[in-house]
Coordinates of C-alpha atoms in Angstrom, one line a residue:
X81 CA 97.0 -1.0 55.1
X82 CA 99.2 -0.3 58.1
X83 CA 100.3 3.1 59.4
X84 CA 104.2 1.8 58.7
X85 CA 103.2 3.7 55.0
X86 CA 105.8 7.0 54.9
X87 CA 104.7 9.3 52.3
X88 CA 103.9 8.7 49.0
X89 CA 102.6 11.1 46.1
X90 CA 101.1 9.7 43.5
X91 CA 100.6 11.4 39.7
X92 CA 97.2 9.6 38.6
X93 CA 95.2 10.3 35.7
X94 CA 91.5 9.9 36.8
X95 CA 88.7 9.6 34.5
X96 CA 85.7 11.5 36.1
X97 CA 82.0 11.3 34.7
X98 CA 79.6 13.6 37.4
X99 CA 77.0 16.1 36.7
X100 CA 77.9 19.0 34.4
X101 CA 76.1 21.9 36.9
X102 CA 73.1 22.1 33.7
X103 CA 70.4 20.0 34.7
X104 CA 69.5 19.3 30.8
X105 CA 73.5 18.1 30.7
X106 CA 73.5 15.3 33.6
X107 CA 77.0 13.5 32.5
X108 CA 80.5 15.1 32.5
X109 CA 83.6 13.4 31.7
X110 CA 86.8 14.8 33.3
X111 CA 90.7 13.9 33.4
X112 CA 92.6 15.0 37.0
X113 CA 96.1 14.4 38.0
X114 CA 96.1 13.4 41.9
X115 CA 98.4 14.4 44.8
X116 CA 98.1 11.6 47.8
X117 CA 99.9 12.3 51.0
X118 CA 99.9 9.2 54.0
X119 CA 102.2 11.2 55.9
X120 CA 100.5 14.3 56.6
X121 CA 97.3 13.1 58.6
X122 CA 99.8 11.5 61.4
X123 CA 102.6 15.0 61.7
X124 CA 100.6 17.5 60.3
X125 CA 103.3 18.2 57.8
X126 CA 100.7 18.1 54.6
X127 CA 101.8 17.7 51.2
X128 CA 106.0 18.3 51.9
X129 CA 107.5 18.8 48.7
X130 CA 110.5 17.0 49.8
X131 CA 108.2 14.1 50.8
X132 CA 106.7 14.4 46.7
X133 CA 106.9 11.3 44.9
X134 CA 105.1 11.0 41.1
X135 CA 104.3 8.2 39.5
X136 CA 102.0 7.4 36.8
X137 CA 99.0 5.2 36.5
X138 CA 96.7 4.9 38.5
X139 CA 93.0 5.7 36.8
X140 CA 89.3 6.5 38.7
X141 CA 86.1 5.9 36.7
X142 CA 83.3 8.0 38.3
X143 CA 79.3 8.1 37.2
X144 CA 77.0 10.6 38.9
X145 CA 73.2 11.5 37.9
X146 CA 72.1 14.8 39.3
X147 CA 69.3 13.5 41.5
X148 CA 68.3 17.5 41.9
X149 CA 69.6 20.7 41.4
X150 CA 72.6 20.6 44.2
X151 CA 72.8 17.0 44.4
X152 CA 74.7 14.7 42.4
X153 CA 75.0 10.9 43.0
X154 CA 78.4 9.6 42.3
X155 CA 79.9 5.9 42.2
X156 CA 83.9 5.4 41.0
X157 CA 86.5 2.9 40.3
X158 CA 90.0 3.6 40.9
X159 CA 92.7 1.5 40.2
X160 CA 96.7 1.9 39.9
X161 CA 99.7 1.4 41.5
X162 CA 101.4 2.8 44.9
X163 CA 105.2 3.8 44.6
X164 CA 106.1 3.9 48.0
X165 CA 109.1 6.2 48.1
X166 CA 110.4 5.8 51.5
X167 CA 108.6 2.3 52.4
X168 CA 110.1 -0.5 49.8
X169 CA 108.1 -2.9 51.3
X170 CA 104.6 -2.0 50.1
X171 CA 105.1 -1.4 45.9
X172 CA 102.1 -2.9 44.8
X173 CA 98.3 -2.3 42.6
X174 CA 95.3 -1.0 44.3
X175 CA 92.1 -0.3 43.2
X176 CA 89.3 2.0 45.2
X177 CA 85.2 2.1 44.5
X178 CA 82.9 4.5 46.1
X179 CA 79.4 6.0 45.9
X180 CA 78.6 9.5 47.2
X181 CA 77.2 12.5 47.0
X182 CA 78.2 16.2 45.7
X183 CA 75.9 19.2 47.5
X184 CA 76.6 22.1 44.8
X185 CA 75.3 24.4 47.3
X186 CA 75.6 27.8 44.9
X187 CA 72.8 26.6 42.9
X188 CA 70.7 27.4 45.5
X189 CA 71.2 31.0 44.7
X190 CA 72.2 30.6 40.8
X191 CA 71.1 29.7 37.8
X192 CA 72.3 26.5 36.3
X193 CA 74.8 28.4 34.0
X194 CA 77.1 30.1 36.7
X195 CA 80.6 29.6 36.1
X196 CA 81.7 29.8 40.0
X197 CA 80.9 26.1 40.9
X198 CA 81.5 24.9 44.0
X199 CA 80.7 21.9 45.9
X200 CA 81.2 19.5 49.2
X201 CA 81.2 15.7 48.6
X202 CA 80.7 12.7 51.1
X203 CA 81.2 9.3 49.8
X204 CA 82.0 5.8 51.5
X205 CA 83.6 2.7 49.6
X206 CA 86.1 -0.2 49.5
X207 CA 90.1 0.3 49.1
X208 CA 92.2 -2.9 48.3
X209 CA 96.2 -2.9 48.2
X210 CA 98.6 -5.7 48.9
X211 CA 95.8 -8.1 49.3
X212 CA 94.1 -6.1 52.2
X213 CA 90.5 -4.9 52.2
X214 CA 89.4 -2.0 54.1
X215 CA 85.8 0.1 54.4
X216 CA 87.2 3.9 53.5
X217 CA 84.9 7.3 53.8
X218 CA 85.7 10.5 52.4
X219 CA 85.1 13.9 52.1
X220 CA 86.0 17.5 51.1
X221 CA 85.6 20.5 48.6
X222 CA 85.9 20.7 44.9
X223 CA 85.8 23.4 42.5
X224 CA 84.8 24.0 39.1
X225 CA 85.4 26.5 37.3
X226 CA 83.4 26.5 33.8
X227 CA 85.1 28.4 30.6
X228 CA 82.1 27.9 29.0
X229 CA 78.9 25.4 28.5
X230 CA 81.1 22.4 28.3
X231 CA 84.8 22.7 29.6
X232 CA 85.5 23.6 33.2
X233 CA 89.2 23.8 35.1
X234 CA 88.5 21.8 38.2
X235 CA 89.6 19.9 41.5
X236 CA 88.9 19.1 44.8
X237 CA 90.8 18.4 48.4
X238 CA 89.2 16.0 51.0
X239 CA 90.1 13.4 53.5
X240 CA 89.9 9.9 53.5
X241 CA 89.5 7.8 56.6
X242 CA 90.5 4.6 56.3
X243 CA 89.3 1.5 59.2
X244 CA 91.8 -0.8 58.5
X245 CA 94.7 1.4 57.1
X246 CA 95.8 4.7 57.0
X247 CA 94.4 8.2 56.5
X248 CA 95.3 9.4 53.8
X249 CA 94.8 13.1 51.8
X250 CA 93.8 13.7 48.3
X251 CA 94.1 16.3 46.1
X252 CA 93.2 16.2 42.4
X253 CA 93.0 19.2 39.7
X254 CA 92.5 18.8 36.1
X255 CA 89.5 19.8 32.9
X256 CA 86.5 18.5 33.1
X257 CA 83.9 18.1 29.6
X258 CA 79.9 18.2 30.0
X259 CA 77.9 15.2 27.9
X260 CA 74.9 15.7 26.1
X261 CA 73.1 18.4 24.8
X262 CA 71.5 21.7 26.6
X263 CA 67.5 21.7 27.2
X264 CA 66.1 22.8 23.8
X265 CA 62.4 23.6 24.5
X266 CA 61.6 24.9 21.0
X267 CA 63.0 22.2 19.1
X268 CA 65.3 23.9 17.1
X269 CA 68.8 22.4 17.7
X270 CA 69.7 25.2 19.5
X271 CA 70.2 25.3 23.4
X272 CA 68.3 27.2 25.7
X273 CA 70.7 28.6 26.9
X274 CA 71.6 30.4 23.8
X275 CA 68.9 30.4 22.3
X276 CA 67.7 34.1 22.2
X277 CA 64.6 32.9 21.6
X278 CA 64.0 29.6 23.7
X279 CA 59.9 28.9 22.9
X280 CA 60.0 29.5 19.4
X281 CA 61.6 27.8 16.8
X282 CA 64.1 29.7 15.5
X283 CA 67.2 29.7 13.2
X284 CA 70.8 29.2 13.9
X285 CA 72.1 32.7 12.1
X286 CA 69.8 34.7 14.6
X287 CA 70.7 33.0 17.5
X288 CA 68.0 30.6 17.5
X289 CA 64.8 33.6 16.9
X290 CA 62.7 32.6 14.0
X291 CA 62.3 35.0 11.0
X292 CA 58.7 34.0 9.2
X293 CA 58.9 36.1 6.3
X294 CA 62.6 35.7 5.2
X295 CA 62.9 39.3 5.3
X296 CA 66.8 38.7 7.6
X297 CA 64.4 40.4 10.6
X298 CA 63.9 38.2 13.5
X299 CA 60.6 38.2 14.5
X300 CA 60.9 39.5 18.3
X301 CA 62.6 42.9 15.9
X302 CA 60.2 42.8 13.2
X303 CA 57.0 45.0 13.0
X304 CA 55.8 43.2 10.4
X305 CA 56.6 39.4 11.2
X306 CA 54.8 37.9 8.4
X307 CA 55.4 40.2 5.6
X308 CA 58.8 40.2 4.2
X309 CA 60.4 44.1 4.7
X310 CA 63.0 46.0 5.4
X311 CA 64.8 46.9 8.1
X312 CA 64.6 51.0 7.6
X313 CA 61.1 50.3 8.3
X314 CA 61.6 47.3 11.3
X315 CA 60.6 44.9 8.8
X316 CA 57.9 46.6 6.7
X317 CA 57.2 46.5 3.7
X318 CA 57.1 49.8 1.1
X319 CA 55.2 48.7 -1.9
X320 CA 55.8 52.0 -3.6
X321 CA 59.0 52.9 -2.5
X322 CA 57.1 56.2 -1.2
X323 CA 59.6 55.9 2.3
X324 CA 56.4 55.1 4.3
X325 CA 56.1 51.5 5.5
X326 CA 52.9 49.7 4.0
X327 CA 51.2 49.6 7.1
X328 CA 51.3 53.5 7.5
X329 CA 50.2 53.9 4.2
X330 CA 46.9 55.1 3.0
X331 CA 47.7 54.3 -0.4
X332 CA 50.8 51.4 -0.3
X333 CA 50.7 50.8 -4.3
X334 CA 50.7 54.5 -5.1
X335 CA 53.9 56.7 -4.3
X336 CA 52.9 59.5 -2.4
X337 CA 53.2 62.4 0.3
X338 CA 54.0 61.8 4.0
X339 CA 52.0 64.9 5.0
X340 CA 49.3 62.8 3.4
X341 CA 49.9 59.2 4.6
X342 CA 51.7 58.2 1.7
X343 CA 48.5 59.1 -0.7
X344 CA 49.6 60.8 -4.1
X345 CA 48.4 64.3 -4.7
X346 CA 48.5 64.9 -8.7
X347 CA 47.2 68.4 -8.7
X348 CA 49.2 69.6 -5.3
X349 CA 45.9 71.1 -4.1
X350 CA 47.2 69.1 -0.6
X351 CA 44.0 66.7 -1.1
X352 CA 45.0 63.5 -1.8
X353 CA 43.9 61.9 -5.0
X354 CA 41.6 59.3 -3.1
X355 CA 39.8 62.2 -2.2
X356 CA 39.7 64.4 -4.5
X357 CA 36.9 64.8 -7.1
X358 CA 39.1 66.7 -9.4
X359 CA 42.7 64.8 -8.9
X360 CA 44.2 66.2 -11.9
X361 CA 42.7 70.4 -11.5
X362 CA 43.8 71.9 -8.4
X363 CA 40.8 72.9 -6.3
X364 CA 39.7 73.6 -2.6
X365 CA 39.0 71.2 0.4
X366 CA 35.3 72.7 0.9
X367 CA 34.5 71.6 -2.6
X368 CA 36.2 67.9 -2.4
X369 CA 39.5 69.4 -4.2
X370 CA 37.7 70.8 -7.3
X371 CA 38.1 74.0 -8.7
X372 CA 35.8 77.3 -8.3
X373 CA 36.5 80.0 -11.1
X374 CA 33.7 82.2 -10.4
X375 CA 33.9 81.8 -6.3
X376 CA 30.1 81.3 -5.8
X377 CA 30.8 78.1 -4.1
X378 CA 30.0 75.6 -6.8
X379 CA 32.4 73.5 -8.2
X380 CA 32.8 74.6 -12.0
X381 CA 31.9 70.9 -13.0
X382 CA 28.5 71.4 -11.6
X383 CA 28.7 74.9 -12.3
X384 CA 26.5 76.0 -15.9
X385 CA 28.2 79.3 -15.5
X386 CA 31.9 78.3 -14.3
X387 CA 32.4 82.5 -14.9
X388 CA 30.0 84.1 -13.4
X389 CA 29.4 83.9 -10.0
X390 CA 25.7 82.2 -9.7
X391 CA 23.4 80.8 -7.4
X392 CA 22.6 76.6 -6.7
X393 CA 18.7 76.6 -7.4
X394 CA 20.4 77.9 -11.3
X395 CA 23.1 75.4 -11.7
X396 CA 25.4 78.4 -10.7
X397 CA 24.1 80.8 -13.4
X398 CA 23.7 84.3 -12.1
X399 CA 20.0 85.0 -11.3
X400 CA 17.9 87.0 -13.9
X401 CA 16.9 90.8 -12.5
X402 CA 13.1 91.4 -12.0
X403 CA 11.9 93.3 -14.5
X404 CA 14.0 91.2 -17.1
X405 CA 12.0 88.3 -15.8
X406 CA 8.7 90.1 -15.8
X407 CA 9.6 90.8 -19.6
X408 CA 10.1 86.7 -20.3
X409 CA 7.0 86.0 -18.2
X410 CA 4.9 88.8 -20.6
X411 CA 6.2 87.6 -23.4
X412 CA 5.8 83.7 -22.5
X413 CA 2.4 84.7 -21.1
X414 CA 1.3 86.5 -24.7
X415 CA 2.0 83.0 -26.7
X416 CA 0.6 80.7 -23.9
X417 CA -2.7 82.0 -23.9
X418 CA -3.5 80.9 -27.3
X419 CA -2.7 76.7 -26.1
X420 CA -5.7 74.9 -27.2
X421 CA -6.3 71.1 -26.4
X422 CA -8.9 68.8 -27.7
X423 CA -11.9 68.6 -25.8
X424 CA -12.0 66.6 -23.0
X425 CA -8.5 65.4 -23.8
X426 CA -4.6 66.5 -23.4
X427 CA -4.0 66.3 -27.3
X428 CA -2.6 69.6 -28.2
X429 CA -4.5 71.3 -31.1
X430 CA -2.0 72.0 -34.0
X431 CA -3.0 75.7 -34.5
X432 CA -1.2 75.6 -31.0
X433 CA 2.2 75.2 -32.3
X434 CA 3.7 78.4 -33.5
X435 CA 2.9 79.6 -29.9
X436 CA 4.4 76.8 -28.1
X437 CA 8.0 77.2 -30.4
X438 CA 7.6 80.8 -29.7
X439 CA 7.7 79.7 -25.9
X440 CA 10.7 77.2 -27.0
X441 CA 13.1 80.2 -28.3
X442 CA 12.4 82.5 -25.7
X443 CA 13.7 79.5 -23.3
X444 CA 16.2 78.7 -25.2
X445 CA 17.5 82.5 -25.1
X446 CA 17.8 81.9 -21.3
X447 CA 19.7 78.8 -21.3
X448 CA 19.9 78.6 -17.2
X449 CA 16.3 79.3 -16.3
X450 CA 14.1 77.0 -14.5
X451 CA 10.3 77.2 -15.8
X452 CA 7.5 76.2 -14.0
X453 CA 4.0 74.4 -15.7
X454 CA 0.7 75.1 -14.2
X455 CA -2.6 73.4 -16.0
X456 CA -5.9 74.2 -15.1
X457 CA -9.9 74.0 -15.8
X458 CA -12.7 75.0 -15.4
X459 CA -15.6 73.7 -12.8
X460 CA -17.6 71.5 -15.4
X461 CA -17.5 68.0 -14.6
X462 CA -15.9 66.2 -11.1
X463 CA -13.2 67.7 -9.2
X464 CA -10.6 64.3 -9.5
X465 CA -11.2 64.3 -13.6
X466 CA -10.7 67.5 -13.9
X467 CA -7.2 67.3 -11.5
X468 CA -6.6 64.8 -13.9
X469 CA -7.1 66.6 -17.2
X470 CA -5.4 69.8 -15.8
X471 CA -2.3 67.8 -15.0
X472 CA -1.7 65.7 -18.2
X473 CA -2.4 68.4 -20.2
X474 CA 0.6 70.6 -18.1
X475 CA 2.6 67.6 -19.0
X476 CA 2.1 67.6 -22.4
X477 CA 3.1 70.6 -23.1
X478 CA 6.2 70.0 -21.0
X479 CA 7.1 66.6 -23.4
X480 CA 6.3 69.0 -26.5
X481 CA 9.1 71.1 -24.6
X482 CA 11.9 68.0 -24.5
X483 CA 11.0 67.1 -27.5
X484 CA 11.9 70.7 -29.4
X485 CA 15.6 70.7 -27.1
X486 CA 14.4 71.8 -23.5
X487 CA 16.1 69.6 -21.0
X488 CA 13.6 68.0 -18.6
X489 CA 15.3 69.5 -15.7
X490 CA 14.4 73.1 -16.5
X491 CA 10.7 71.9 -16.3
X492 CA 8.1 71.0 -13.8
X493 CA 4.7 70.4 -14.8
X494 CA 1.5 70.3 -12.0
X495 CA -2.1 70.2 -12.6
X496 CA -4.4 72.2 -10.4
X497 CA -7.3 71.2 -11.7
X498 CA -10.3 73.8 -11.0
X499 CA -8.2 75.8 -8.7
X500 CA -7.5 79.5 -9.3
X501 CA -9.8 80.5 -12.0
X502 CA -9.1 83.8 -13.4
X503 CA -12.6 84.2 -14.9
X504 CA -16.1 83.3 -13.7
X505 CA -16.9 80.1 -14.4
X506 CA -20.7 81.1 -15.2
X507 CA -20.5 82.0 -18.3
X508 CA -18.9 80.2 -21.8
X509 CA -16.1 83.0 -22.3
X510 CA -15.0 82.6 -18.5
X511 CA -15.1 78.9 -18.4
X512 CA -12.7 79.5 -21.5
X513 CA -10.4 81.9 -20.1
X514 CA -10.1 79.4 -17.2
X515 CA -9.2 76.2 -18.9
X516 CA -5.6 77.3 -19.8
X517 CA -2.0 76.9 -19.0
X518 CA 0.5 79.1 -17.5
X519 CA 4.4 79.0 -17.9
X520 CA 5.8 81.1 -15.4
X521 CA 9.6 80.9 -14.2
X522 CA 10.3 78.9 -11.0
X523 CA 11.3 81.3 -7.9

């Protein structure tokens, strides 16, 4: 095309498919009107607006990939019509293709979702009009300027050398639309790039965060992801309704105290339930929450005396005074003298008896007192039969005991076999007094 060209404007509408600035989102498709000035380049008079001419029609067809992040290849078909306005000899159709490149140099420095786009572009290409061919190049500055992740106000200004025409200026401005969808790493139909949650699968309503227990927590918020809550308690659950979250509680399915970890305290001793021995009878914390009337340190329900102030080895019956248990030992003492066995054997004689339930009611006068049972014999025979002898005829006495109302755990029964005579064992009536059995009361 000769330089006998004047000026002429041109309004195209210019289909433009390049890279979107998302490398997930490689295709944009983009519609630009286009300013062309012939003039300018030779007079340095650009773009006179009383040199304008419009005049509709002519279309460019542009791919581009993204090869990587600030490059873009591009290739274009253009094809229209030139209204000379001052030149009536040249009114005729032209078409343009080119390959290039765009250098989106601020994504060096930004991520790929920066608004502030811009970019310098070098291509080289074919322009035909009025039957002549000629190798063009080109080259510039665009801009785009992104409203959001797919539409962007944009144009760009450059140069065009021509080898066998003119040189020319173009200047195009118009709305460009992104293709395709963002990267979506978690597979959840929601882009990365808002996606508040981008490795996790997630759900649309919470911005792409996942929410395993249904609970309308996300689970980046919830303190208790897999357990449906609520969201006084980030999430947690409270079983009871106590206003402590499950997973503080000590007791989740009983409604209880905060001072106690959510544990119920029935008998407001401040020991909770779980740990109380006595949940229902307010009591003290030394004693496992059970109650001591008498203050002797056992808990009345191990105490035999709950009201008088007593002593462990007695069940926490008051201890006897001495010379009241010197009286029971006499009088015990006066009745066991006359127990009388079989001989050789621990069969009770039956003349025995009224002495033994003698022995029963003064034990049973003393309800709390511990009795010890002390069989003996005397040196005739071998030490390990008479141990023997001495010891189950102690413990038949004890059974005769249990079996007129004594508990078992007042009683302890020992034979010492020839130990501790009391008599000389030379003689008949000594060997006598020595095989015998003493009841005394345990110290």
């Amino acid at each position: 095309m000769k330089k006998l060209i004047s000026t002429v404007f041109i309004l195209a509408l210019i289909a433009n498919i390049s890279f979107g600035q998302n490398e997930t989102k490689k295709f944009a498709f983009g519609v630009n009107a286009a300013v062309t000035d012939f003039f300018g380049p030779d007079n340095s008079t650009f773009y006179k607006s009383n040199e304008a001419n419009f005049y509709p029609g002519p279309v460019t067809f542009t791919l581009a990939y993204n090869l990587i992040k600030p490059v873009n290849i591009a290739t274009s078909m253009n094809f229209g019509r030139i209204d000379n306005y001052n030149h009536p000899l040249i009114d005729d159709f032209y078409w343009k293709a080119d390959l290039g490149a765009q250098f989106r140099f601020m994504s060096l420095f930004l991520d790929d979702d920066h608004w502030f786009d811009p970019y310098l572009y070098a291509n080289g290409g074919v322009f035909q009009v009025n039957n002549d061919v000629s190798p063009v190049i080109n080259g510039g500055l665009g801009l785009n300027l992104w409203l959001n992740e797919y539409f962007a106000i944009s144009g760009q200004t450059g140069y065009n050398y021509g080898f066998d025409l003119d040189d020319y200026l173009e200047t195009t401005f118009g709305i460009k639309i992104r293709l395709g969808k963002g990267a979506d790493r978690d597979g959840d139909g929601i882009s990365d790039s808002k996606d508040a949650c981008p490795d996790v699968f997630g759900l649309e309503q919470f911005n792409g965060c996942p929410d395993s227990d249904g609970d309308g927590i996300v689970d980046k918020d919830d303190a208790c992801p897999n357990v449906a809550g609520i969201a006084e308690f980030n999430g947690c659950p409270d079983s009871d309704g106590d206003g402590i979250a499950d997973k503080d509680d000590a007791c989740p399915n009983e409604k209880g105290l905060k001072e106690l970890n959510g544990c119920p305290d029935s008998d407001g001793d401040g020991i909770a339930d779980k740990d109380d021995a006595c949940p229902n009878e307010k009591g003290l914390k030394e004693l496992n929450g059970c109650p001591d009337r008498d203050g002797d340190g056992i808990a009345d329900k191990d105490d035999a005396c709950p009201d008088k102030a007593g002593v462990a080895k007695l069940n926490g019956c008051p201890e006897l005074k001495e010379e009241v248990k010197k009286q029971i030992e006499k009088e015990i003492s006066f009745s066991a003298k006359n127990i009388q066995f079989d001989t050789g054997k621990s069969t009770i004689k039956a003349k025995s008896y009224p002495d033994l339930d003698n022995i029963v009611t003064i034990m049973k006068k003393y309800p709390h007192t511990k009795f010890s049972i002390d069989g003996y014999t005397d040196n005739t025979g071998n030490k390990e039969s008479n141990l023997k002898l001495s010891d189950d005829r102690a413990n038949a006495v004890k059974q005769y005991f249990i079996n007129k109302g004594i508990a078992a755990s007042r009683l302890i029964a020992k034979g010492h076999g020839d130990a501790n005579p009391i008599a000389s064992n030379r003689t008949a009536a000594g060997r006598a007094k020595n095989r015998r059995v003493e009841i005394t009361i345990q110290k």
